[in-house]
PDB file of C-alpha atoms in Angstrom:
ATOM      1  CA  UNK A  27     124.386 223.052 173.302  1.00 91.00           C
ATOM      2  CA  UNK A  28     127.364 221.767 175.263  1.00 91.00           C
ATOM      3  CA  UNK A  29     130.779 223.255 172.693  1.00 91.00           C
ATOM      4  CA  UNK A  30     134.164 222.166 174.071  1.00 93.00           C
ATOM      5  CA  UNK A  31     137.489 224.600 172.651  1.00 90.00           C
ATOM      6  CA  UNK A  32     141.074 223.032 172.741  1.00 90.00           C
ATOM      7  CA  UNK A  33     143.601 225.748 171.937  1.00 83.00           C
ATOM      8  CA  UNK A  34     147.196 225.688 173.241  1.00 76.00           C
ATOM      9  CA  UNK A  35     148.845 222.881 171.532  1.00 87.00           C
ATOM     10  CA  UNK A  36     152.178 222.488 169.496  1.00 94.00           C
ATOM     11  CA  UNK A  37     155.041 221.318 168.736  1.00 96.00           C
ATOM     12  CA  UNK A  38     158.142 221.243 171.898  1.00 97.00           C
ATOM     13  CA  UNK A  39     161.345 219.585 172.622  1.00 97.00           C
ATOM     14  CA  UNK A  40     161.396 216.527 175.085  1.00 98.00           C
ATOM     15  CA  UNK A  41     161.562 217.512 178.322  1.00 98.00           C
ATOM     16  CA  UNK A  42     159.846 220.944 177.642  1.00 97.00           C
ATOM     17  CA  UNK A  43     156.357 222.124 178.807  1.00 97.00           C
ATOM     18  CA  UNK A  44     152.986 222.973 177.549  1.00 96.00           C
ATOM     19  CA  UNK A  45     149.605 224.060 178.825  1.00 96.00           C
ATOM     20  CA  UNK A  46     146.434 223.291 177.501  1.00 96.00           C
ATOM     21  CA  UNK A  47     143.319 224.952 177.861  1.00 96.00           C
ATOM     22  CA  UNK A  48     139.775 223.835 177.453  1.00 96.00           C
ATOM     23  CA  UNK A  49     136.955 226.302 176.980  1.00 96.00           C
ATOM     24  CA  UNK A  50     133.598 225.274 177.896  1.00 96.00           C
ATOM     25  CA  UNK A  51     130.224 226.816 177.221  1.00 95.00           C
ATOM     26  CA  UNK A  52     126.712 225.346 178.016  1.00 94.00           C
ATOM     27  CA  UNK A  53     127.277 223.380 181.209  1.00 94.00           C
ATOM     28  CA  UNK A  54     129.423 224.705 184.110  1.00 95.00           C
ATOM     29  CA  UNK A  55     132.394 222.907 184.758  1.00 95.00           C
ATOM     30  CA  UNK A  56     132.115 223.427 188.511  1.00 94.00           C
ATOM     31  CA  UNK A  57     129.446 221.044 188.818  1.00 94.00           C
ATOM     32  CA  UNK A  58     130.576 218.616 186.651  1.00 95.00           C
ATOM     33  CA  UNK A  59     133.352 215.865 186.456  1.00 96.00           C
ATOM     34  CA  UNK A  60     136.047 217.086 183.584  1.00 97.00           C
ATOM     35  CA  UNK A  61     138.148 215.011 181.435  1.00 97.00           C
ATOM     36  CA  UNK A  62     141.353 215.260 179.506  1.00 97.00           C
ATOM     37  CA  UNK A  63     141.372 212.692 176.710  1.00 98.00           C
ATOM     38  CA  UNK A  64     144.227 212.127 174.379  1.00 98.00           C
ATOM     39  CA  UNK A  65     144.747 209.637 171.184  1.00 97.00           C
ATOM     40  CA  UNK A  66     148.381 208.506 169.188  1.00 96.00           C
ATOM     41  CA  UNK A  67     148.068 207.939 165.817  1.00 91.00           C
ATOM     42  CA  UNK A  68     147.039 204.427 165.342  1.00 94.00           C
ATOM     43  CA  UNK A  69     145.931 203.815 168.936  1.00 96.00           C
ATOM     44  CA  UNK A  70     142.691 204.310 170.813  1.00 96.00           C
ATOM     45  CA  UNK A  71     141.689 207.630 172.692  1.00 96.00           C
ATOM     46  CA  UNK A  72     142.857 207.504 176.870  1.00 97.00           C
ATOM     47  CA  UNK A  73     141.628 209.404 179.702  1.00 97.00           C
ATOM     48  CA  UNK A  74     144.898 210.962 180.815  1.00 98.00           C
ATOM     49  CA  UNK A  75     143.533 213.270 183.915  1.00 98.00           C
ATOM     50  CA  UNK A  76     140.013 213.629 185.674  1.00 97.00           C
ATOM     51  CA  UNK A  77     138.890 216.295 187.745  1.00 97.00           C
ATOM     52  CA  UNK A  78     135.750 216.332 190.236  1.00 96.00           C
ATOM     53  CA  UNK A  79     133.616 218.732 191.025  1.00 94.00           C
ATOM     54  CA  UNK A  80     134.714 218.449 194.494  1.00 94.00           C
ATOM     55  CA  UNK A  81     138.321 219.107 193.030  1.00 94.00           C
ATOM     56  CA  UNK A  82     139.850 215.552 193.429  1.00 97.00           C
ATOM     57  CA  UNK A  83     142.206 214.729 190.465  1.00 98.00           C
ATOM     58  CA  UNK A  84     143.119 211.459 189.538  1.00 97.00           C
ATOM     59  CA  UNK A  85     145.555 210.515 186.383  1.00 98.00           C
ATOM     60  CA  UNK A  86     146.832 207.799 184.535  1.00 98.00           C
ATOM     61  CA  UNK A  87     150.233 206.766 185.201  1.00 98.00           C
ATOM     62  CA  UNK A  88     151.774 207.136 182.518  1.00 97.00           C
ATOM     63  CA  UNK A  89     151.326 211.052 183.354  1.00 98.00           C
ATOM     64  CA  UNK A  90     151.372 211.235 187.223  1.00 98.00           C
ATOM     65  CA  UNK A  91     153.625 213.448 188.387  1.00 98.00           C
ATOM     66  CA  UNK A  92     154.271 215.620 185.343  1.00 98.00           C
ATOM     67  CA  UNK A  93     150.634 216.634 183.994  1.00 98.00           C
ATOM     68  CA  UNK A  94     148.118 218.511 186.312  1.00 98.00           C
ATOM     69  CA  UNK A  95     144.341 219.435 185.485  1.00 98.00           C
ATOM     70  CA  UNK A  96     143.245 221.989 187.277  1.00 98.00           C
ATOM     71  CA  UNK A  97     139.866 224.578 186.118  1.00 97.00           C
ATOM     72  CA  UNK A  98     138.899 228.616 186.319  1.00 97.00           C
ATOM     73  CA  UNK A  99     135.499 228.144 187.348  1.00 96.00           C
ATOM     74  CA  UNK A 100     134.911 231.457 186.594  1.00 97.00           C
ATOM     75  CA  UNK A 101     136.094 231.500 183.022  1.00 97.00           C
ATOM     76  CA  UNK A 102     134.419 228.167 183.021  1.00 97.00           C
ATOM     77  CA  UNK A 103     137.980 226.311 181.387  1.00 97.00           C
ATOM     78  CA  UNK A 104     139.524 223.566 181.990  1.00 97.00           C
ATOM     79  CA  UNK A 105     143.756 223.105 182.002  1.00 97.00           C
ATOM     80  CA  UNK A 106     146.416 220.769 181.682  1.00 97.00           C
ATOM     81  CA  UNK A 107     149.983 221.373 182.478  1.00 97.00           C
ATOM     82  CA  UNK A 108     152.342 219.102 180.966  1.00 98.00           C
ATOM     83  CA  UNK A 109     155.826 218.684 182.143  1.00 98.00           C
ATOM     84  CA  UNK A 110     158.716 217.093 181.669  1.00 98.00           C
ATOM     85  CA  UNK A 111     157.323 216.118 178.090  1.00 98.00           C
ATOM     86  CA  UNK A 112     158.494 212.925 176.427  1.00 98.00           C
ATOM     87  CA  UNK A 113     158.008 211.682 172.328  1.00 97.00           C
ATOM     88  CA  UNK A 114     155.050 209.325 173.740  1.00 96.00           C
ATOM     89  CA  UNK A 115     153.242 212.067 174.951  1.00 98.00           C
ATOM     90  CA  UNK A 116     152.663 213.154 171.489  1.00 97.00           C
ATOM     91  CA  UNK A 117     148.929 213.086 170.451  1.00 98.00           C
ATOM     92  CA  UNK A 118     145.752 214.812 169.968  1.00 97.00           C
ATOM     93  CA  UNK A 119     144.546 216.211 173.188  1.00 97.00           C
ATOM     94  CA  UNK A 120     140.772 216.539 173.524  1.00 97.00           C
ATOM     95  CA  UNK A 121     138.831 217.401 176.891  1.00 96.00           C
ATOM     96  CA  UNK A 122     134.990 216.711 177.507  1.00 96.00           C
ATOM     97  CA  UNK A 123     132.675 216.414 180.821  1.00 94.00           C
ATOM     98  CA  UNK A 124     130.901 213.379 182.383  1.00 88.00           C
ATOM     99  CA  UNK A 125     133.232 210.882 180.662  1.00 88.00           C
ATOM    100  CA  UNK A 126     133.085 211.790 177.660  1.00 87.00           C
ATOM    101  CA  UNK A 127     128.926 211.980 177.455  1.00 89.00           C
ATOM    102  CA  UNK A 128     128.852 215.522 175.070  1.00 91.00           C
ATOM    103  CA  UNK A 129     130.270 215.748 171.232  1.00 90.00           C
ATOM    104  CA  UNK A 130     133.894 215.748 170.903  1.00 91.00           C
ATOM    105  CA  UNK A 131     135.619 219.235 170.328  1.00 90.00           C
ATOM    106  CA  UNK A 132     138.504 219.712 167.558  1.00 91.00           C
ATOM    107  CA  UNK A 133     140.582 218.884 169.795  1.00 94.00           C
ATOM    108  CA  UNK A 134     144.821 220.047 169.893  1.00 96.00           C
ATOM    109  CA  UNK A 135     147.571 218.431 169.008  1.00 97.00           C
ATOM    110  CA  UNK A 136     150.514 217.665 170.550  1.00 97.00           C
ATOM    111  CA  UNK A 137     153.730 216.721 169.310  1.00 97.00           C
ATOM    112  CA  UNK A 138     156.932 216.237 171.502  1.00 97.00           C
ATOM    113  CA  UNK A 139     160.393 216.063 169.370  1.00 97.00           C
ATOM    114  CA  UNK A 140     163.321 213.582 170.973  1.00 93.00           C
TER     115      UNK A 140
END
């Protein structure tokens, strides 16, 4: 059974930082493409940063250049930085594997004050 752990979000000033982390049991995340996922209140959930197995990244643009995914494979978790936070970054952050194939974790949220 594939179980997907979001801790690490909160509540920060724009401009500030966070890092999320996403704790994975039941598949290894080295092998597998990982997703960061996010959805605003009244709006539908986003893929906001991919990582391959090979290690390419790839992110939307509305986040380039301030969030980065990276993964432990050894502690089998999956991160996101965020920089340079803004009030439209705030969400619920959720992560998953194979775009989105297993059940949805709890998911963290996010909220960024102006």
């Amino acid at each position: 059974q594939v179980q997907l752990v979001e801790p690490g979000g909160g509540l920060v000033q724009a401009g500030g930082f966070l890092r999320l982390s996403c704790a994975v049991s039941g598949i290894s995340i080295s092998t597998n493409l990982m997703d960061w996922y996010r959805q605003a209140p009244g709006k539908q959930r986003e893929l906001v940063a991919r990582i391959t197995s090979g290690g390419n990244t790839i992110y939307a643009d509305s986040v380039k250049g301030r969030f980065t995914i990276s993964r432990d494979d050894a502690k089998n978790t999956v991160y996101l930085q965020m920089n340079s936070l803004k009030p439209e970054d705030t969400a619920d952050y959720y992560c998953n594997a194979r775009g989105g194939w297993y059940p949805w974790g709890q998911g963290t949220e996010v909220t960024v004050s102006s």
